[in-house]
Amino acid sequence: MKLALSLLACYCAVQAQVAFTDITAQAGIRFTHNAGKAGKKYLPETMGAGCAFIDADGDGWLDILLINSRDWTPRGRKSLPALYRNNGKGAFVDVTISSGLDIERYGLGVAVGDYDNDGRDDLYITYLEGDRLFHNEGNFKFRDVTDAAEIRNSGFGTSAAWLDYDRDGKIDLFVANYVQWTQKNDLWCSLDGSTKSYCTPESYKGIPARLYRNLGGGRFADVSQKAGVEIANSKALGIAVLDYDNDGWPDLFVANDTQPNQLFHNLRNGAFKEEGMMAGVAFGEDGMARGAMGVDAADYDRSGRQHLAVGNFSNQMLGLYHNEGNGLFVDEAPRSAIGKASLLTLAFGVLFFDYDLDGHLDLFAANGHIEEEIGRVQPKVAFRQAPHLFRNLGRGRFEEVTSKAGHQLARPIVARGAVYGDYDRDGDPDLLISTNNGPAYLLRNDGGNRNHWLRVRLHGVKSNRNGLGATVQVESANGKQRQMMRSGSSYCSSSELVLTFGLGAGTAVNAVEVSWPSGTKQSFTKLAANQTVIIDETKGILP
């Protein structure tokens, strides 16, 4: 009994110490997303755009990219994305103009990755008018190399992710596409039968996702059909890269809106096999396809297997698919606190991260409806919605702690993208959230670093420079944790390409093991806590 009370007191103390503080204004971030709303209720206006943490200049401080859309017809104002340089002093400087990213297009998603292994992270941005690939030239300058790269995705691109699916040392590109919509074929839909409302994606045909293989030399080849990922009924909004069978080859989960989700198993021969239905992740537990948006994958219960979290439409609850280890997943959300808490919310950005650094990955969902007048027909469902922060209690159990993590986190907004990154380099992960037709929010994690931590950045040599697909296992007094370096996840957004391991009260790491896509394996022992280590594939830990 005394032990139980002691553990409860410890848990409550940790909860009282962690809060997310809105420092957007003081950090110098002044950005408002423009969905182009002008009363015509065009479908893309409901989508919103994503955001990214990227160390654009390689100085070790995370910079910020916020994707923007635009007006449908010129109105005398210009809507640009925003690239903010981190000055290392808690503030950001707008460096958008003359960055090469200062173009006015209807933007949606962004993926960060070093596709040419030159040490600088590049950008792939999805646009309604056709996607663009930007090469990082250094000094916050980006060059549009889409045509030279021979990437021609002109569909309704949403989320994108980099991965080395063939393990040749060059990262490839997977792009989610949505539906066949144009201003000319826009349909009339209504909630009440008299006034126009936004149509659901069920009104439009889907567009298959695309897979572009990196040929080297700045060129890519569309291998979608050959690789088996070109499925006509896709209406994809979210992508998660994972290795669900632990064979060392990256697989893909695709979250589809009103269509069955897809799980592409890497066959290790340049092709994938779609196994979503067989694996139990294609539908909700009622056997129906759900309105899926954002997604993430992680080993939240330390089973050594990666599981899935999927953001769904209101009245459908979040999906929490537990990987059983035999090719099957079971949705645990209906039997957990996650299901009940998320039933009436609509989740876009979804991510696993250890916000309190206790060694157990927590779950965050950024929420917001697509229809401003939803309350007229569904009184229990709001347009602006508070996010969900679920603290991982261990053994697969979660508790919602949104209200305990600060009133600025718990306020209702129309959220879309959500990413994590340690922008102030104090060890604990901070949050960046984009909203639809509204401001972005930078929320500083205050108190997470009262626990100890180890952050790992990878430097591939034989493998790709970012180390995408590599797995890192950390062993400490807190137990064993295993994470995979990956791109994508959430909704139309990109979190930092660094792995953070919470150590709880532990002040040292007993062992670190790295398994690289090239097959190289490394082991390190006796590392001090509260540091970021850079692990080179050939040289080991760098100074």
Coordinates of C-alpha atoms in Angstrom, one line a residue:
M1 CA 0.0 0.0 0.0
K2 CA 2.8 2.4 0.9
L3 CA 4.6 1.6 -2.4
A4 CA 1.4 2.3 -4.4
L5 CA 0.9 5.7 -2.6
S6 CA 4.6 6.5 -3.2
L7 CA 4.3 5.8 -6.9
L8 CA 1.1 7.9 -7.1
A9 CA 2.7 10.8 -5.4
C10 CA 5.7 10.6 -7.9
Y11 CA 3.3 10.5 -10.8
C12 CA 1.3 13.6 -9.6
A13 CA 4.6 15.5 -8.9
V14 CA 5.8 14.9 -12.5
Q15 CA 2.4 16.0 -13.8
A16 CA 2.5 19.2 -11.8
Q17 CA 5.9 20.0 -13.3
V18 CA 5.2 19.8 -17.0
A19 CA 3.3 22.4 -19.0
F20 CA 3.3 23.7 -22.6
T21 CA 3.7 27.4 -22.8
D22 CA 2.7 29.4 -25.9
I23 CA 5.8 31.5 -26.8
T24 CA 4.7 32.1 -30.5
A25 CA 4.7 35.9 -30.2
Q26 CA 7.8 36.4 -28.0
A27 CA 9.6 34.0 -30.4
G28 CA 8.9 36.4 -33.3
I29 CA 6.6 34.0 -35.2
R30 CA 3.8 36.0 -36.9
F31 CA 2.2 33.8 -39.4
T32 CA -1.5 33.3 -40.5
H33 CA -2.5 30.5 -42.9
N34 CA -4.7 31.6 -45.8
A35 CA -7.1 28.8 -46.9
G36 CA -8.5 31.1 -49.6
K37 CA -12.0 31.1 -48.2
A38 CA -14.4 33.3 -50.1
G39 CA -17.8 31.7 -49.6
K40 CA -17.6 29.2 -52.4
K41 CA -16.9 26.2 -50.1
Y42 CA -14.2 24.6 -52.2
L43 CA -13.0 21.3 -50.8
P44 CA -9.3 22.2 -50.4
E45 CA -10.3 25.0 -48.0
T46 CA -11.0 22.4 -45.4
M47 CA -7.6 20.7 -45.5
G48 CA -5.2 23.2 -44.0
A49 CA -1.4 22.9 -44.4
G50 CA 1.4 21.4 -42.5
C51 CA 4.6 22.5 -40.8
A52 CA 8.2 21.4 -40.2
F53 CA 11.1 21.6 -37.9
I54 CA 14.3 21.6 -40.1
D55 CA 17.9 22.5 -39.3
A56 CA 18.1 24.4 -42.6
D57 CA 21.6 25.8 -42.1
G58 CA 23.1 22.9 -40.1
D59 CA 24.0 25.0 -37.0
G60 CA 22.4 22.6 -34.6
W61 CA 19.4 24.8 -33.9
L62 CA 16.0 23.8 -35.3
D63 CA 14.4 26.3 -37.8
I64 CA 10.7 26.4 -38.7
L65 CA 8.9 26.1 -42.0
L66 CA 5.1 26.9 -42.2
I67 CA 3.3 26.0 -45.4
N68 CA 0.7 28.4 -46.8
S69 CA -2.1 28.3 -49.3
R70 CA -3.5 31.3 -51.2
D71 CA -6.6 33.0 -52.6
W72 CA -8.4 31.4 -55.6
T73 CA -8.4 34.7 -57.4
P74 CA -6.0 37.7 -56.9
R75 CA -7.2 40.1 -54.2
G76 CA -4.2 42.4 -53.9
R77 CA -2.7 40.4 -51.0
K78 CA 0.1 37.8 -51.3
S79 CA 0.1 34.6 -49.3
L80 CA 3.6 33.1 -48.8
P81 CA 5.0 30.3 -46.7
A82 CA 7.2 31.3 -43.8
L83 CA 10.8 30.1 -43.2
Y84 CA 12.1 31.2 -39.8
R85 CA 15.7 31.0 -38.7
N86 CA 16.4 30.1 -35.1
N87 CA 18.8 32.6 -33.7
G88 CA 19.8 30.3 -30.8
K89 CA 18.5 32.8 -28.2
G90 CA 14.8 31.7 -28.0
A91 CA 13.7 33.8 -31.0
F92 CA 13.2 33.3 -34.8
V93 CA 13.9 35.6 -37.7
D94 CA 11.8 35.5 -40.9
V95 CA 14.1 34.7 -43.8
T96 CA 11.4 33.7 -46.3
I97 CA 12.1 36.5 -48.9
S98 CA 14.7 35.4 -51.4
S99 CA 14.9 31.9 -49.9
G100 CA 13.6 30.4 -53.1
L101 CA 10.5 29.2 -51.1
D102 CA 8.8 32.5 -51.4
I103 CA 6.3 31.5 -54.2
E104 CA 2.6 31.8 -54.0
R105 CA 0.9 28.4 -54.5
Y106 CA -1.8 26.4 -52.8
G107 CA 0.5 24.4 -50.4
L108 CA -0.4 21.5 -48.3
G109 CA 2.4 19.2 -47.1
V110 CA 6.2 19.1 -46.5
A111 CA 8.8 16.4 -46.2
V112 CA 12.4 17.0 -45.0
G113 CA 15.3 14.8 -46.1
D114 CA 18.8 15.0 -47.6
Y115 CA 18.1 13.2 -50.9
D116 CA 21.6 13.8 -52.4
N117 CA 23.6 13.1 -49.2
D118 CA 25.4 16.4 -49.2
G119 CA 24.8 17.1 -45.5
R120 CA 22.0 19.6 -46.1
D121 CA 18.3 18.7 -45.6
D122 CA 16.2 19.4 -48.7
L123 CA 12.4 20.0 -49.0
Y124 CA 9.6 18.4 -50.9
I125 CA 6.4 20.5 -50.8
T126 CA 3.0 19.3 -52.0
Y127 CA 0.9 21.9 -53.9
L128 CA -2.5 21.7 -55.4
E129 CA -1.0 23.0 -58.7
G130 CA 1.7 20.3 -58.7
D131 CA 4.5 19.4 -56.2
R132 CA 8.0 20.9 -56.1
L133 CA 11.3 19.6 -54.9
F134 CA 13.7 22.2 -53.4
H135 CA 17.4 21.6 -53.1
N136 CA 19.1 23.1 -50.1
E137 CA 21.9 25.4 -51.4
G138 CA 23.0 26.5 -47.9
N139 CA 22.6 29.8 -46.1
F140 CA 18.8 29.5 -46.2
K141 CA 18.6 29.4 -50.0
F142 CA 16.6 26.7 -51.8
R143 CA 16.6 25.9 -55.5
D144 CA 13.6 24.4 -57.4
V145 CA 14.9 21.3 -59.0
T146 CA 11.6 19.5 -59.7
D147 CA 12.0 19.4 -63.5
A148 CA 15.6 18.2 -63.4
A149 CA 14.6 15.6 -60.9
E150 CA 11.8 14.3 -63.3
I151 CA 9.2 14.3 -60.5
R152 CA 5.8 15.0 -61.9
N153 CA 3.2 14.6 -59.3
S154 CA 0.4 16.9 -60.4
G155 CA -2.3 15.3 -58.3
F156 CA -3.9 16.6 -55.1
G157 CA -0.7 15.9 -53.1
T158 CA -1.0 15.9 -49.3
S159 CA 1.6 14.1 -47.0
A160 CA 5.0 12.9 -48.2
A161 CA 7.8 10.9 -46.6
W162 CA 11.4 10.1 -47.4
L163 CA 12.6 6.5 -47.0
D164 CA 15.3 4.2 -48.4
Y165 CA 12.9 1.4 -49.4
D166 CA 15.6 -0.5 -51.4
R167 CA 18.4 0.2 -48.9
D168 CA 20.8 1.4 -51.6
G169 CA 22.0 4.4 -49.6
K170 CA 19.8 7.0 -51.4
I171 CA 16.4 8.1 -49.9
D172 CA 13.4 7.7 -52.1
L173 CA 10.1 9.6 -52.0
F174 CA 6.6 8.4 -51.2
V175 CA 3.7 10.9 -51.9
A176 CA 0.1 10.6 -50.7
N177 CA -2.5 11.9 -53.2
Y178 CA -6.1 12.8 -52.3
V179 CA -9.0 13.2 -54.8
Q180 CA -9.7 14.4 -58.3
W181 CA -10.9 17.9 -57.6
T182 CA -10.7 21.1 -59.6
Q183 CA -12.5 24.4 -59.4
K184 CA -14.4 23.4 -62.6
N185 CA -15.6 20.1 -61.2
D186 CA -16.5 21.4 -57.7
L187 CA -19.7 19.8 -56.5
W188 CA -22.6 21.3 -54.6
C189 CA -23.2 19.6 -51.2
S190 CA -25.3 20.7 -48.2
L191 CA -25.7 19.9 -44.5
D192 CA -29.3 21.3 -44.3
G193 CA -30.5 20.9 -47.9
S194 CA -30.6 24.7 -48.6
T195 CA -27.1 26.2 -48.2
K196 CA -23.8 24.9 -49.7
S197 CA -21.4 23.1 -47.4
Y198 CA -18.1 21.4 -47.9
C199 CA -18.4 18.1 -49.7
T200 CA -16.9 14.9 -48.2
P201 CA -14.2 13.1 -50.2
E202 CA -16.8 10.4 -51.0
S203 CA -18.1 12.8 -53.7
Y204 CA -14.8 12.6 -55.7
K205 CA -12.7 9.8 -57.2
G206 CA -9.4 9.1 -55.5
I207 CA -5.8 9.5 -56.9
P208 CA -3.2 6.8 -56.3
A209 CA -0.1 7.5 -54.3
R210 CA 3.3 7.8 -56.0
L211 CA 6.7 6.2 -55.2
Y212 CA 9.7 7.9 -56.7
R213 CA 13.0 5.9 -56.7
N214 CA 16.2 7.9 -56.2
L215 CA 18.5 7.1 -59.1
G216 CA 21.3 9.4 -57.9
G217 CA 22.6 12.4 -59.7
G218 CA 19.5 14.4 -58.7
R219 CA 17.1 12.2 -60.7
F220 CA 14.1 10.1 -59.7
A221 CA 12.0 7.5 -61.5
D222 CA 8.3 6.9 -60.9
V223 CA 8.1 3.2 -59.9
S224 CA 4.6 3.3 -58.3
Q225 CA 3.1 0.7 -60.6
K226 CA 6.1 -1.6 -60.6
A227 CA 6.4 -1.4 -56.8
G228 CA 2.7 -2.3 -56.3
V229 CA 1.7 1.0 -54.5
E230 CA -0.5 2.4 -57.3
I231 CA -4.0 1.6 -56.0
A232 CA -6.9 3.4 -57.6
N233 CA -9.2 3.9 -54.6
S234 CA -6.6 5.7 -52.5
K235 CA -7.6 9.0 -50.9
A236 CA -4.5 9.4 -48.8
L237 CA -3.8 12.0 -46.2
G238 CA -1.2 10.5 -43.9
I239 CA 1.9 8.3 -44.2
A240 CA 3.9 6.4 -41.6
V241 CA 7.1 4.6 -42.4
L242 CA 7.7 1.6 -40.1
D243 CA 9.2 -1.8 -40.0
Y244 CA 6.2 -3.7 -38.5
D245 CA 7.8 -7.2 -39.0
N246 CA 11.3 -6.3 -37.8
D247 CA 13.0 -7.6 -40.9
G248 CA 15.1 -4.5 -41.4
W249 CA 13.2 -3.2 -44.4
P250 CA 10.9 -0.2 -44.2
D251 CA 7.2 -0.8 -44.7
L252 CA 4.5 1.9 -45.3
F253 CA 1.2 2.6 -43.7
V254 CA -1.2 4.9 -45.6
A255 CA -4.2 6.6 -43.9
N256 CA -7.0 7.0 -46.4
D257 CA -10.1 9.2 -46.0
T258 CA -13.3 7.2 -46.4
Q259 CA -11.4 4.4 -48.1
P260 CA -9.6 1.4 -46.5
N261 CA -6.2 2.1 -45.0
Q262 CA -3.3 0.4 -46.6
L263 CA -0.3 -1.4 -45.2
F264 CA 2.4 -2.0 -47.7
H265 CA 4.8 -4.8 -46.8
N266 CA 8.3 -4.4 -48.2
L267 CA 9.1 -7.6 -50.2
R268 CA 12.8 -6.7 -50.3
N269 CA 12.9 -7.0 -54.1
G270 CA 11.8 -3.4 -55.0
A271 CA 8.1 -4.2 -54.5
F272 CA 5.5 -4.0 -51.8
K273 CA 2.4 -6.2 -51.1
E274 CA -0.7 -4.5 -49.7
E275 CA -1.8 -6.3 -46.6
G276 CA -4.0 -3.8 -44.8
M277 CA -7.1 -6.0 -44.6
M278 CA -5.2 -9.1 -43.6
A279 CA -3.4 -7.2 -40.9
G280 CA -6.6 -5.6 -39.5
V281 CA -5.7 -2.0 -40.1
A282 CA -7.9 -1.3 -43.2
F283 CA -11.1 -0.6 -41.3
G284 CA -12.5 0.4 -37.9
E285 CA -13.8 -2.3 -35.6
D286 CA -17.2 -2.0 -37.2
G287 CA -15.8 -3.1 -40.5
M288 CA -16.2 0.3 -42.2
A289 CA -13.6 2.6 -43.7
R290 CA -13.1 5.6 -41.6
G291 CA -12.2 9.2 -42.3
A292 CA -8.5 8.8 -41.6
M293 CA -6.1 11.8 -41.6
G294 CA -2.8 11.9 -39.7
V295 CA -0.8 8.8 -38.5
D296 CA 2.3 7.8 -36.6
A297 CA 4.1 4.6 -35.7
A298 CA 6.1 3.7 -32.6
D299 CA 6.9 1.1 -30.0
Y300 CA 4.8 2.7 -27.2
D301 CA 4.7 -0.4 -24.9
R302 CA 8.4 -1.5 -25.3
S303 CA 7.4 -4.8 -26.9
G304 CA 10.0 -4.4 -29.6
R305 CA 7.3 -3.9 -32.2
Q306 CA 6.0 -0.7 -33.8
H307 CA 2.3 0.1 -33.4
L308 CA 0.1 2.6 -35.2
A309 CA -2.0 5.6 -34.1
V310 CA -4.5 7.0 -36.6
G311 CA -6.4 10.3 -36.5
N312 CA -10.0 9.8 -37.6
F313 CA -13.2 11.9 -38.2
S314 CA -15.5 12.9 -35.4
N315 CA -17.7 10.2 -34.0
Q316 CA -15.1 7.6 -35.0
M317 CA -12.4 8.0 -32.3
L318 CA -8.7 7.7 -32.7
G319 CA -7.3 4.3 -33.9
L320 CA -4.6 2.7 -31.7
Y321 CA -3.5 -0.4 -33.6
H322 CA -1.4 -2.7 -31.4
N323 CA 1.1 -4.8 -33.4
E324 CA 0.6 -8.4 -32.1
G325 CA 3.8 -9.6 -33.7
N326 CA 2.3 -12.2 -36.0
G327 CA 1.3 -9.9 -38.9
L328 CA -1.9 -8.8 -37.1
F329 CA -2.9 -5.5 -35.4
V330 CA -5.7 -5.0 -32.9
D331 CA -7.3 -1.6 -32.3
E332 CA -7.0 -1.0 -28.6
A333 CA -8.6 2.5 -28.6
P334 CA -12.2 1.3 -27.9
R335 CA -11.0 -0.4 -24.7
S336 CA -8.7 2.5 -23.5
A337 CA -9.0 6.0 -22.3
I338 CA -8.0 7.1 -25.8
G339 CA -11.2 5.9 -27.5
K340 CA -13.7 7.5 -25.1
A341 CA -11.8 10.9 -25.0
S342 CA -11.5 11.2 -28.8
L343 CA -15.0 10.1 -29.9
L344 CA -16.3 13.6 -30.7
T345 CA -13.1 15.2 -31.9
L346 CA -11.6 15.2 -35.4
A347 CA -7.9 14.5 -35.4
F348 CA -5.4 15.6 -38.1
G349 CA -1.9 15.8 -36.8
V350 CA -1.0 12.7 -34.7
L351 CA 2.3 11.8 -33.1
F352 CA 4.1 9.8 -30.5
F353 CA 6.7 11.6 -28.3
D354 CA 8.0 11.3 -24.8
Y355 CA 7.0 14.8 -23.6
D356 CA 7.9 14.1 -19.9
L357 CA 11.0 12.0 -20.6
D358 CA 9.9 9.2 -18.4
G359 CA 10.9 6.6 -21.0
H360 CA 7.4 5.9 -22.2
L361 CA 6.1 7.4 -25.5
D362 CA 3.1 9.5 -25.1
L363 CA 0.4 10.3 -27.7
F364 CA -0.6 13.8 -29.0
A365 CA -3.5 14.6 -31.4
A366 CA -4.2 18.0 -33.0
N367 CA -7.9 18.4 -33.5
G368 CA -10.3 20.6 -35.5
H369 CA -13.4 20.1 -37.6
I370 CA -13.7 20.9 -41.3
E371 CA -17.2 22.5 -41.2
E372 CA -17.7 25.8 -39.4
E373 CA -21.4 25.2 -39.0
I374 CA -21.1 21.6 -37.7
G375 CA -22.7 22.6 -34.4
R376 CA -26.0 23.3 -36.1
V377 CA -26.5 19.7 -37.1
Q378 CA -24.3 18.0 -34.5
P379 CA -24.6 20.0 -31.2
K380 CA -22.1 17.9 -29.4
V381 CA -19.4 18.4 -32.1
A382 CA -17.5 21.7 -32.2
F383 CA -15.6 23.4 -35.0
R384 CA -12.7 24.5 -32.8
Q385 CA -11.4 21.7 -30.6
A386 CA -8.8 21.3 -27.9
P387 CA -6.0 18.8 -28.7
H388 CA -5.5 15.5 -26.9
L389 CA -2.4 14.8 -24.8
F390 CA -2.4 11.2 -23.6
R391 CA 0.3 10.3 -21.0
N392 CA 1.7 6.8 -21.3
L393 CA 1.3 5.1 -17.9
G394 CA 3.1 1.9 -19.1
R395 CA 1.8 -1.5 -19.9
G396 CA -0.3 -0.1 -22.8
R397 CA -2.3 2.2 -20.6
F398 CA -2.9 5.9 -21.3
E399 CA -4.5 8.8 -19.4
E400 CA -5.6 12.1 -20.9
V401 CA -3.7 15.0 -19.3
T402 CA -4.4 17.8 -21.7
S403 CA -5.9 20.1 -19.0
K404 CA -3.0 19.3 -16.7
A405 CA -0.4 20.4 -19.3
G406 CA -1.3 24.1 -19.3
H407 CA -4.4 26.1 -20.4
Q408 CA -2.5 27.2 -23.5
L409 CA -2.3 23.7 -24.7
A410 CA -5.9 22.9 -23.9
R411 CA -7.6 25.8 -25.8
P412 CA -9.9 25.0 -28.7
I413 CA -8.3 25.7 -32.2
V414 CA -8.8 24.4 -35.7
A415 CA -5.6 22.4 -35.8
R416 CA -4.0 20.6 -38.7
G417 CA -0.3 19.8 -38.7
A418 CA 1.6 19.0 -35.6
V419 CA 5.3 18.2 -35.1
Y420 CA 7.8 17.9 -32.2
G421 CA 11.4 19.2 -31.9
D422 CA 13.7 20.5 -29.3
Y423 CA 14.0 24.0 -30.7
D424 CA 15.7 25.5 -27.5
R425 CA 18.1 22.5 -27.0
D426 CA 17.1 21.9 -23.4
G427 CA 16.4 18.2 -23.9
D428 CA 12.6 18.0 -23.9
P429 CA 10.5 18.0 -27.1
D430 CA 8.5 21.2 -27.9
L431 CA 5.4 21.3 -30.1
L432 CA 4.7 23.3 -33.3
I433 CA 1.0 23.3 -34.5
S434 CA -0.5 24.7 -37.7
T435 CA -4.1 25.7 -38.0
N436 CA -6.4 26.0 -40.9
N437 CA -7.0 29.6 -42.0
G438 CA -5.4 30.8 -38.7
P439 CA -2.2 31.2 -36.8
A440 CA 0.6 28.8 -36.0
Y441 CA 1.5 28.0 -32.4
L442 CA 4.9 27.2 -30.9
L443 CA 4.5 25.6 -27.5
R444 CA 7.6 25.3 -25.3
N445 CA 7.9 22.3 -23.1
D446 CA 8.5 23.6 -19.6
G447 CA 9.5 20.9 -17.1
G448 CA 9.9 17.8 -19.2
N449 CA 13.6 17.9 -18.7
R450 CA 13.3 17.4 -15.0
N451 CA 13.7 13.9 -16.0
H452 CA 16.9 12.8 -17.8
W453 CA 17.4 12.1 -21.5
L454 CA 19.6 11.1 -24.4
R455 CA 19.2 12.5 -27.9
V456 CA 20.7 10.7 -30.9
R457 CA 21.4 12.2 -34.3
L458 CA 22.7 9.8 -37.1
H459 CA 25.2 10.5 -39.8
G460 CA 25.1 7.9 -42.5
V461 CA 28.0 7.1 -44.8
K462 CA 27.2 3.8 -46.5
S463 CA 23.6 4.3 -45.5
N464 CA 21.7 7.5 -46.4
R465 CA 23.0 10.6 -44.6
N466 CA 19.9 11.1 -42.4
G467 CA 20.1 7.5 -41.2
L468 CA 16.4 6.9 -42.2
G469 CA 15.5 3.3 -41.5
A470 CA 18.2 2.8 -38.9
T471 CA 17.1 1.6 -35.5
V472 CA 18.6 2.7 -32.2
Q473 CA 18.2 0.7 -29.0
V474 CA 19.0 2.4 -25.7
E475 CA 19.4 0.4 -22.4
S476 CA 19.4 2.2 -19.0
A477 CA 18.2 1.7 -15.5
N478 CA 14.8 2.7 -17.0
G479 CA 14.8 -0.4 -19.2
K480 CA 15.2 -0.9 -23.0
Q481 CA 13.8 1.4 -25.6
R482 CA 13.9 1.0 -29.4
Q483 CA 13.2 3.7 -32.0
M484 CA 13.5 3.9 -35.8
M485 CA 14.7 7.1 -37.6
R486 CA 11.9 8.0 -39.9
S487 CA 10.5 10.7 -42.0
G488 CA 6.8 11.5 -42.6
S489 CA 4.0 10.8 -40.0
S490 CA 1.5 13.3 -38.5
Y491 CA -0.5 15.2 -41.1
C492 CA 1.4 17.0 -44.0
S493 CA 4.2 17.7 -41.6
S494 CA 7.8 16.8 -40.6
S495 CA 9.2 16.5 -37.1
E496 CA 12.9 16.8 -36.3
L497 CA 15.2 14.0 -37.5
V498 CA 16.6 13.3 -34.1
L499 CA 15.7 10.4 -31.7
T500 CA 14.9 11.4 -28.1
F501 CA 15.0 8.8 -25.3
G502 CA 13.6 9.6 -21.9
L503 CA 15.6 8.1 -19.1
G504 CA 13.4 9.1 -16.1
A505 CA 15.6 9.3 -13.0
G506 CA 18.5 7.5 -14.6
T507 CA 21.7 9.6 -15.0
A508 CA 23.5 7.3 -17.4
V509 CA 23.0 5.1 -20.4
N510 CA 24.4 1.6 -20.1
A511 CA 24.4 0.7 -23.8
V512 CA 23.4 2.0 -27.2
E513 CA 23.1 -0.2 -30.3
V514 CA 22.6 1.1 -33.8
S515 CA 21.5 -1.0 -36.7
W516 CA 22.0 0.8 -40.1
P517 CA 20.2 0.1 -43.4
S518 CA 23.6 -0.9 -44.9
G519 CA 23.8 -3.8 -42.4
T520 CA 26.4 -2.1 -40.2
K521 CA 25.9 -2.6 -36.5
Q522 CA 27.5 -0.5 -33.8
S523 CA 27.6 -0.7 -30.0
F524 CA 28.5 1.9 -27.4
T525 CA 28.6 1.7 -23.6
K526 CA 28.5 4.0 -20.6
L527 CA 27.2 7.3 -21.9
A528 CA 26.3 10.2 -19.7
A529 CA 22.7 11.4 -19.7
N530 CA 21.5 14.9 -20.8
Q531 CA 23.4 15.1 -24.0
T532 CA 22.9 14.9 -27.8
V533 CA 25.3 12.5 -29.5
I534 CA 26.0 12.4 -33.2
I535 CA 26.8 8.8 -34.3
D536 CA 28.7 8.4 -37.6
E537 CA 28.2 5.1 -39.4
T538 CA 32.0 4.6 -39.7
K539 CA 33.6 6.8 -37.1
G540 CA 31.2 6.1 -34.2
I541 CA 30.4 8.9 -31.8
L542 CA 31.6 12.3 -33.1
P543 CA 32.9 15.1 -30.9

